[in-house]
Short mmCIF file of N, CA, C and O in Angstrom, two decimals:
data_model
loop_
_atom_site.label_atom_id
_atom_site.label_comp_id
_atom_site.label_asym_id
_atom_site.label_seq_id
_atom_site.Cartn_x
_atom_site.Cartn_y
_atom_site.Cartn_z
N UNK A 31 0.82 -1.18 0.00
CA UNK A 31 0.00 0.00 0.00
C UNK A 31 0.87 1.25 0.00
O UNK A 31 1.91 1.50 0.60
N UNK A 32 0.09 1.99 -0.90
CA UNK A 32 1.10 3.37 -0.86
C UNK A 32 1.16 4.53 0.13
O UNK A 32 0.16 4.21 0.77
N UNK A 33 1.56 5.54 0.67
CA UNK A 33 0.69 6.39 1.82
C UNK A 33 0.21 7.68 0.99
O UNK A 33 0.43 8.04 -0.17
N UNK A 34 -0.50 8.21 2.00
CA UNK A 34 -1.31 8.95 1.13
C UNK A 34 -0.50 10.14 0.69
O UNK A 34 0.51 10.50 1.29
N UNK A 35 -1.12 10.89 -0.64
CA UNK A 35 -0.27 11.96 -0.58
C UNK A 35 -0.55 13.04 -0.05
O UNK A 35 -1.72 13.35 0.21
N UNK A 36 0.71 13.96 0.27
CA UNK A 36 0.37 15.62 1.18
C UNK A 36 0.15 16.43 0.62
O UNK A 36 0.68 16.70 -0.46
N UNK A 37 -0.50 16.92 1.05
CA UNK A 37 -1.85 18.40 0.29
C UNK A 37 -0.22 19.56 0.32
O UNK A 37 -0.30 20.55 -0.40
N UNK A 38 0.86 19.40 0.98
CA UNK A 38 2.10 20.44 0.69
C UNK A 38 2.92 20.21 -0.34
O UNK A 38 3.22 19.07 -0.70
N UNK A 39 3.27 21.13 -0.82
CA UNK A 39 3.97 20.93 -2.11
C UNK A 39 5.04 20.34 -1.53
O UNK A 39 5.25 20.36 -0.32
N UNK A 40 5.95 19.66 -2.58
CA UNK A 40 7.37 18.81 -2.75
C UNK A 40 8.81 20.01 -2.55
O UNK A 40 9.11 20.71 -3.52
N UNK A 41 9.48 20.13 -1.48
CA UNK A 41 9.97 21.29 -1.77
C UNK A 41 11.78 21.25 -2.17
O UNK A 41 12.63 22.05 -2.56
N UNK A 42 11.67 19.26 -1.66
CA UNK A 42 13.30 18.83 -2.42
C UNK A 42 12.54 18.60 -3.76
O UNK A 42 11.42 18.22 -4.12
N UNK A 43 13.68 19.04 -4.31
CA UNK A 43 13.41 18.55 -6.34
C UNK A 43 14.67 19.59 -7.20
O UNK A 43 15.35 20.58 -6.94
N UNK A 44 14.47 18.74 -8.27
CA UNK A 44 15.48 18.94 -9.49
C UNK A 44 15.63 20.53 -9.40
O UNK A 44 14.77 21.16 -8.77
N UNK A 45 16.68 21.21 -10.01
CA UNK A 45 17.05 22.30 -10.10
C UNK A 45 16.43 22.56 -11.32
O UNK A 45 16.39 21.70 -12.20
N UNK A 46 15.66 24.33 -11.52
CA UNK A 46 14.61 24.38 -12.40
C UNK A 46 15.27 24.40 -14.00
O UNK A 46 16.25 24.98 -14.48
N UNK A 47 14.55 23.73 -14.41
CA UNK A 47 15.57 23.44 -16.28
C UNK A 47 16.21 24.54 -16.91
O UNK A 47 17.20 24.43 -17.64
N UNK A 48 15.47 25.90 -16.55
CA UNK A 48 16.34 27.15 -16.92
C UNK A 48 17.99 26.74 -16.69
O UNK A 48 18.81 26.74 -17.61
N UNK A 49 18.27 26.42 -15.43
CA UNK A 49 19.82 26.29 -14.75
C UNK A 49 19.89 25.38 -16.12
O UNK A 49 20.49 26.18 -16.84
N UNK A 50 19.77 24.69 -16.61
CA UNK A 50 20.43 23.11 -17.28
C UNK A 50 20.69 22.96 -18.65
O UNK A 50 21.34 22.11 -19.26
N UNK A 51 19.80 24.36 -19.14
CA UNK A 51 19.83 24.78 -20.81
C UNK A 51 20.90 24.55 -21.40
O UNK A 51 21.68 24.01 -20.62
N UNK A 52 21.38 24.70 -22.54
CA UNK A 52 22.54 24.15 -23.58
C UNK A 52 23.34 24.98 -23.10
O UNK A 52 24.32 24.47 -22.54
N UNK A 53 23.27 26.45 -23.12
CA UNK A 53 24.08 28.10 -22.80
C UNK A 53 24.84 27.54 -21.89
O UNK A 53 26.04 27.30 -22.08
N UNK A 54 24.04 27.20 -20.49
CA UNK A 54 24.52 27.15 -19.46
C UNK A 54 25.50 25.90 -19.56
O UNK A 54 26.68 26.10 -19.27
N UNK A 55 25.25 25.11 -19.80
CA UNK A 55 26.09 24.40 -20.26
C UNK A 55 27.31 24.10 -20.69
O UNK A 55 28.24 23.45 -20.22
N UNK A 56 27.04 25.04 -22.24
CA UNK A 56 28.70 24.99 -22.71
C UNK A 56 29.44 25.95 -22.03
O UNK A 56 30.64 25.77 -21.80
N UNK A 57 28.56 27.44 -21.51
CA UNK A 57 29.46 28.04 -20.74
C UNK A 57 30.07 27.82 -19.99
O UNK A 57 31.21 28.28 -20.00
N UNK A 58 29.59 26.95 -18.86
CA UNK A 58 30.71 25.96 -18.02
C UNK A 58 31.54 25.08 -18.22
O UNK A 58 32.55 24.92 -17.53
N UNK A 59 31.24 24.42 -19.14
CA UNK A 59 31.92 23.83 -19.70
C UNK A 59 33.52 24.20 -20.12
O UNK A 59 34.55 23.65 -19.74
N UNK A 60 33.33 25.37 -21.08
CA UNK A 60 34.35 25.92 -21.56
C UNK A 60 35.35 27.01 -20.63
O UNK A 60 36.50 27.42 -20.80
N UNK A 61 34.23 27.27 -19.49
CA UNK A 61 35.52 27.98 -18.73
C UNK A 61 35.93 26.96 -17.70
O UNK A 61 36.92 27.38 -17.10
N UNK A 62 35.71 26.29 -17.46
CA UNK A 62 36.02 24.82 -16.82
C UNK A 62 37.67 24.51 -17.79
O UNK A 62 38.85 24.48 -17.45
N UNK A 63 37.15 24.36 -18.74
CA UNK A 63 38.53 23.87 -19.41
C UNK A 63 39.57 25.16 -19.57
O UNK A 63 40.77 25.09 -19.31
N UNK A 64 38.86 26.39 -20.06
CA UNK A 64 39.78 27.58 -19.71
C UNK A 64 40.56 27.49 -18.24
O UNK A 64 41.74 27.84 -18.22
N UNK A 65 40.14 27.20 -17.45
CA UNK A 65 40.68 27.53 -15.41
C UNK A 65 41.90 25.97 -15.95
O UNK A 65 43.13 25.90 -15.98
N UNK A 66 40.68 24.85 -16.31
CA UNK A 66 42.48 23.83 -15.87
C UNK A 66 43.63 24.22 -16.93
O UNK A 66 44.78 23.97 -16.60
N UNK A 67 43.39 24.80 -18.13
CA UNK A 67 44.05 24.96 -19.37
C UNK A 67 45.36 26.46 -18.19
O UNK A 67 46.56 26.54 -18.43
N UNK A 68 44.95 27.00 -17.54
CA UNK A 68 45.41 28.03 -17.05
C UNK A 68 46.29 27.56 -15.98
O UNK A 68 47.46 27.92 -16.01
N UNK A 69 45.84 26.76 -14.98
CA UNK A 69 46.11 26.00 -13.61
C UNK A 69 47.00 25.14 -14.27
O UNK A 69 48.18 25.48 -14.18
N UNK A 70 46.74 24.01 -14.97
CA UNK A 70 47.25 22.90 -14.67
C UNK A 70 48.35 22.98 -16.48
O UNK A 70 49.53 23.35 -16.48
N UNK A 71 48.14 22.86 -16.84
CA UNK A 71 49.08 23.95 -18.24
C UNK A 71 50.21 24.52 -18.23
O UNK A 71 51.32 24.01 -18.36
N UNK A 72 49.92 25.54 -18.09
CA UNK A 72 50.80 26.96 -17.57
C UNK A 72 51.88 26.55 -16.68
O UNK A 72 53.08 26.81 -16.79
N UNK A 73 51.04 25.57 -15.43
CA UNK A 73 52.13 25.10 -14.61
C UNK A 73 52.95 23.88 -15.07
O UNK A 73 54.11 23.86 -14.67
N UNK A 74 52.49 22.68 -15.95
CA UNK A 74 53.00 21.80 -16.40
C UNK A 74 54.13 22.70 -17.27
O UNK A 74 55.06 21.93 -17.55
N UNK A 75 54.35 23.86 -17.71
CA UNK A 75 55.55 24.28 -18.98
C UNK A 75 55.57 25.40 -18.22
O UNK A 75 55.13 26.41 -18.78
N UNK A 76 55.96 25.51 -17.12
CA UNK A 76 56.34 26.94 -16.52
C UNK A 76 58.08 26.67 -17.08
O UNK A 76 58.49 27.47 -17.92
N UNK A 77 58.97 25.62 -16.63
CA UNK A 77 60.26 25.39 -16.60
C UNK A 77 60.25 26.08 -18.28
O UNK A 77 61.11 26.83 -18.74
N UNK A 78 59.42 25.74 -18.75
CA UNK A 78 60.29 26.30 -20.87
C UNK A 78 59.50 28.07 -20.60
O UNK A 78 60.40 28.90 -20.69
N UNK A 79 58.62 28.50 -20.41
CA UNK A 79 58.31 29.59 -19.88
C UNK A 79 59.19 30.61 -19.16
O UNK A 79 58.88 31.80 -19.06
N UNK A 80 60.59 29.95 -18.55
CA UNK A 80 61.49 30.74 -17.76
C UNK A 80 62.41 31.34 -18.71
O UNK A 80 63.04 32.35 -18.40
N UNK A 81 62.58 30.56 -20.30
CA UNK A 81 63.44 31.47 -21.26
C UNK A 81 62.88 33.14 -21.50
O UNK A 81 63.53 34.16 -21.75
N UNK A 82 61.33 32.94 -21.30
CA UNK A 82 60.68 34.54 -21.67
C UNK A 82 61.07 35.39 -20.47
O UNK A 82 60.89 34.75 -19.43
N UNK A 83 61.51 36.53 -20.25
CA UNK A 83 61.81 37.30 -19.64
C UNK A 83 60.75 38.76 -19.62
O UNK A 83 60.92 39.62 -20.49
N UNK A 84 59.73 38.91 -18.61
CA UNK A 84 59.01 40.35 -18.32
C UNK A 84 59.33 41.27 -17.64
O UNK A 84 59.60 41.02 -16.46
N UNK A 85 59.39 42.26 -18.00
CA UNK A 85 60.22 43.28 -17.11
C UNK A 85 61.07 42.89 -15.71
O UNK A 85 60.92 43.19 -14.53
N UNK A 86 61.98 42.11 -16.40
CA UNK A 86 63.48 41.19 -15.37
C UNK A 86 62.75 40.25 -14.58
O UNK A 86 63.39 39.83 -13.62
N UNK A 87 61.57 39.79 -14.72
CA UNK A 87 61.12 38.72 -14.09
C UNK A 87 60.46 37.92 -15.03
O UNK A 87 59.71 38.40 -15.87
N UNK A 88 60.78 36.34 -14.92
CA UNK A 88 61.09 34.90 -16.02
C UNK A 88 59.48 34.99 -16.08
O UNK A 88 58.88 35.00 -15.01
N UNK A 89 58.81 35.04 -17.22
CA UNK A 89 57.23 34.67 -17.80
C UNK A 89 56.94 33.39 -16.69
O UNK A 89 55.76 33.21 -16.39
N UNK A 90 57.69 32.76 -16.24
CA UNK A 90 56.73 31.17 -15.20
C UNK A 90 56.99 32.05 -13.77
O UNK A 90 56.15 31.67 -12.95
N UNK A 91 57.67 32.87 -13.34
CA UNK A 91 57.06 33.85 -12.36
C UNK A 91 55.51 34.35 -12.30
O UNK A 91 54.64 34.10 -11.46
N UNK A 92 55.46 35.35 -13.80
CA UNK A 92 54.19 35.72 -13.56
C UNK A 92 53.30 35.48 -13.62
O UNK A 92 52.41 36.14 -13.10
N UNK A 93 53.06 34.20 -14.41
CA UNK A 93 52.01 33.26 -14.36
C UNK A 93 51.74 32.42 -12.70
O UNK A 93 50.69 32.26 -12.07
N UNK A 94 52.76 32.13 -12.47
CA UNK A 94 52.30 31.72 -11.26
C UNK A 94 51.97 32.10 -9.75
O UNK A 94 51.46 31.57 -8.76
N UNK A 95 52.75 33.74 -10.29
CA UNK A 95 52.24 35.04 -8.98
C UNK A 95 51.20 35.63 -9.59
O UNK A 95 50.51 36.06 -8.66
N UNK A 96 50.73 35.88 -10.50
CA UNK A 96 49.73 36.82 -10.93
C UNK A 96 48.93 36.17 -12.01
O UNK A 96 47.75 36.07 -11.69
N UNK A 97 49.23 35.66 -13.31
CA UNK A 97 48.50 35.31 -14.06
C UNK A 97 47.20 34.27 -13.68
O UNK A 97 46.06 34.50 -14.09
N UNK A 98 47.53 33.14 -12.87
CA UNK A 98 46.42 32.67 -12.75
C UNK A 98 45.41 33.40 -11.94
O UNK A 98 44.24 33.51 -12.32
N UNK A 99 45.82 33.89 -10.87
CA UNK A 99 45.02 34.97 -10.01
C UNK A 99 44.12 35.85 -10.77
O UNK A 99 42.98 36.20 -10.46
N UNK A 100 44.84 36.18 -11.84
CA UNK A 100 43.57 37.51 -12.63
C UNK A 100 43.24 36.87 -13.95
O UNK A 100 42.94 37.65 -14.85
N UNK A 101 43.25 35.52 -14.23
CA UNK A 101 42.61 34.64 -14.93
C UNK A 101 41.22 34.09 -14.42
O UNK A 101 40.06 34.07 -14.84
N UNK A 102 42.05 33.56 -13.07
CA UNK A 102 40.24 33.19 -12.22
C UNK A 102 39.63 34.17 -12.08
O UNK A 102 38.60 33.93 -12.71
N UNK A 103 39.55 35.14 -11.68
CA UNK A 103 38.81 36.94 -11.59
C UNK A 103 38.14 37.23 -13.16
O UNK A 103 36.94 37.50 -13.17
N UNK A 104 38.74 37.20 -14.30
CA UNK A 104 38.39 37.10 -15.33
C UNK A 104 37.46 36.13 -15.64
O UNK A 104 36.39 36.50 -16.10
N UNK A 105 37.70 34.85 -15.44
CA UNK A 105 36.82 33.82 -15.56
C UNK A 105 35.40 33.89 -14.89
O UNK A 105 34.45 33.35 -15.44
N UNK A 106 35.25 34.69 -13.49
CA UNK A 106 34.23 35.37 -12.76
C UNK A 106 33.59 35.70 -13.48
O UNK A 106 32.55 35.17 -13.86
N UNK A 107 34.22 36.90 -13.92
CA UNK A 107 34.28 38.11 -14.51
C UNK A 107 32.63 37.88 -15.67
O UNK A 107 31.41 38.06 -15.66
N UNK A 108 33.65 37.41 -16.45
CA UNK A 108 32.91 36.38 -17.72
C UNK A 108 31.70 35.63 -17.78
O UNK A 108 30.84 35.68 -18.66
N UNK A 109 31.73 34.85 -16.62
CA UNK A 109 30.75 34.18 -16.66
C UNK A 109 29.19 34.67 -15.59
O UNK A 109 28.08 34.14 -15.62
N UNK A 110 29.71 35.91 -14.70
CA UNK A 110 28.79 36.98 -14.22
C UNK A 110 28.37 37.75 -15.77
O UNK A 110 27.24 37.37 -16.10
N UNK A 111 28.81 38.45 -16.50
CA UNK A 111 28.47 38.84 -17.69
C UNK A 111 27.67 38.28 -18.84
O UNK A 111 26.88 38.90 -19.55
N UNK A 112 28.13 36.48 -18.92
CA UNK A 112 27.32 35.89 -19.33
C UNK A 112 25.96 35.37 -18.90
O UNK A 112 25.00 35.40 -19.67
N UNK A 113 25.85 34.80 -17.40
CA UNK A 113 24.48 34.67 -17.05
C UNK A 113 23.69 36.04 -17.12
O UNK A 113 22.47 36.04 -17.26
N UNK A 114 24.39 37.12 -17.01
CA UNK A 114 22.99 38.70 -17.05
C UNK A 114 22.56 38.58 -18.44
O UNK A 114 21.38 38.80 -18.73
N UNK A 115 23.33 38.29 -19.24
CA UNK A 115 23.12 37.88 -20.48
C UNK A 115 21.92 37.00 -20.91
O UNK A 115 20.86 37.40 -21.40
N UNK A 116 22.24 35.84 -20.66
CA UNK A 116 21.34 34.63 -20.45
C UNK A 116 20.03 35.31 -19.50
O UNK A 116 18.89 34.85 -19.44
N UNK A 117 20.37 36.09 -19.05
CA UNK A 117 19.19 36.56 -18.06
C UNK A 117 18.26 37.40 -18.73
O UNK A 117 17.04 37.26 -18.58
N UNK A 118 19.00 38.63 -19.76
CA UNK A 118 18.52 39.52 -20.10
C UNK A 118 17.55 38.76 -21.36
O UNK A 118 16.36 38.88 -21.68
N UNK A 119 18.54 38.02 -21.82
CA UNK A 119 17.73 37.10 -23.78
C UNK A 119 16.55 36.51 -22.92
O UNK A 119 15.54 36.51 -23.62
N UNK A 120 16.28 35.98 -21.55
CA UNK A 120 15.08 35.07 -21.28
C UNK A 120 13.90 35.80 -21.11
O UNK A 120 12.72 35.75 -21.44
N UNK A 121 14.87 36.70 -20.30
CA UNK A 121 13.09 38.23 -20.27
C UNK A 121 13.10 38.39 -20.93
O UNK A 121 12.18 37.67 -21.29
N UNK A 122 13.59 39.15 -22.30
CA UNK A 122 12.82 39.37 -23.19
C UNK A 122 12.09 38.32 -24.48
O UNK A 122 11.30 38.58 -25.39
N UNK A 123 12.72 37.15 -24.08
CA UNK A 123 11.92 36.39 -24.73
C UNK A 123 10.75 35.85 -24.22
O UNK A 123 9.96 35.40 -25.05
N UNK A 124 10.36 35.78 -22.70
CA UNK A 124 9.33 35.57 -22.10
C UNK A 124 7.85 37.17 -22.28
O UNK A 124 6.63 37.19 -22.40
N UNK A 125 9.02 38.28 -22.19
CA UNK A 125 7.76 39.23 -22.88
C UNK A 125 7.73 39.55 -23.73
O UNK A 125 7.59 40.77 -23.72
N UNK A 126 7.81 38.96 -25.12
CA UNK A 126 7.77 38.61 -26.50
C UNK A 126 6.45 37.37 -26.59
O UNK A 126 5.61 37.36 -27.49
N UNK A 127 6.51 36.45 -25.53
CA UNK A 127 5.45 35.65 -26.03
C UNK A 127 4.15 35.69 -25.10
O UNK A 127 3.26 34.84 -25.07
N UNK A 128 4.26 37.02 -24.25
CA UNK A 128 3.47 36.88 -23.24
C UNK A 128 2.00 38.08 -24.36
O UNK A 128 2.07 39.16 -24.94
N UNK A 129 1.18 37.34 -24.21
CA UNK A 129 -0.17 38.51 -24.95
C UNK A 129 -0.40 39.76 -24.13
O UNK A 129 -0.82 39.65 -22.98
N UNK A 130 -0.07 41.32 -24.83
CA UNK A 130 -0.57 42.19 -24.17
C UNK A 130 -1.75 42.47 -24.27
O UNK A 130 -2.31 42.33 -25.36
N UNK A 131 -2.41 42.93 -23.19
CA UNK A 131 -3.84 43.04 -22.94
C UNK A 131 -4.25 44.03 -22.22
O UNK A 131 -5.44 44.17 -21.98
#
């Protein structure tokens, strides 16, 4: 026997499909691979990176004092810019199909 059901709504459940869309998606996706491409990269070839020289300090210095630091900030950056985005195309596509009256 089953129990009965509650007159209260369900209030664990799936995250609403907006979050899950394609956008959202590849956007994470791709800065996902941008952050390890930056992190794990950069640091795997810092040693051939030490021939470049930036103002008297070796290019695998600044990548690893500063570059990744204002890569992840950027990557923020980006993907705050993109969801207002994603935010802004949904309103107006929701009052595009809504009937004025």
């Amino acid at each position: 026997m089953r129990p009965p059901k509650s007159a209260e709504p369900e209030l664990a459940g799936p995250f609403p499909p907006d979050m899950h869309d394609a956008r959202h998606l590849w956007l994470k996706a791709g800065l996902l691979v941008l952050w390890a491409l930056v992190s794990f990269v950069a640091a795997f070839f810092a040693r051939d990176l030490q021939a470049w020289v930036v103002r008297g300090w070796p290019l695998g210095f600044w990548i690893a004092a500063q570059g990744a630091v204002l890569m992840f900030i950027a990557i923020v950056v980006a993907y705050c810019w993109a969801m207002n985005r994603f935010e802004r195309q949904d309103a107006a596509r929701t009052n595009a199909s809504e009937p004025h009256g």
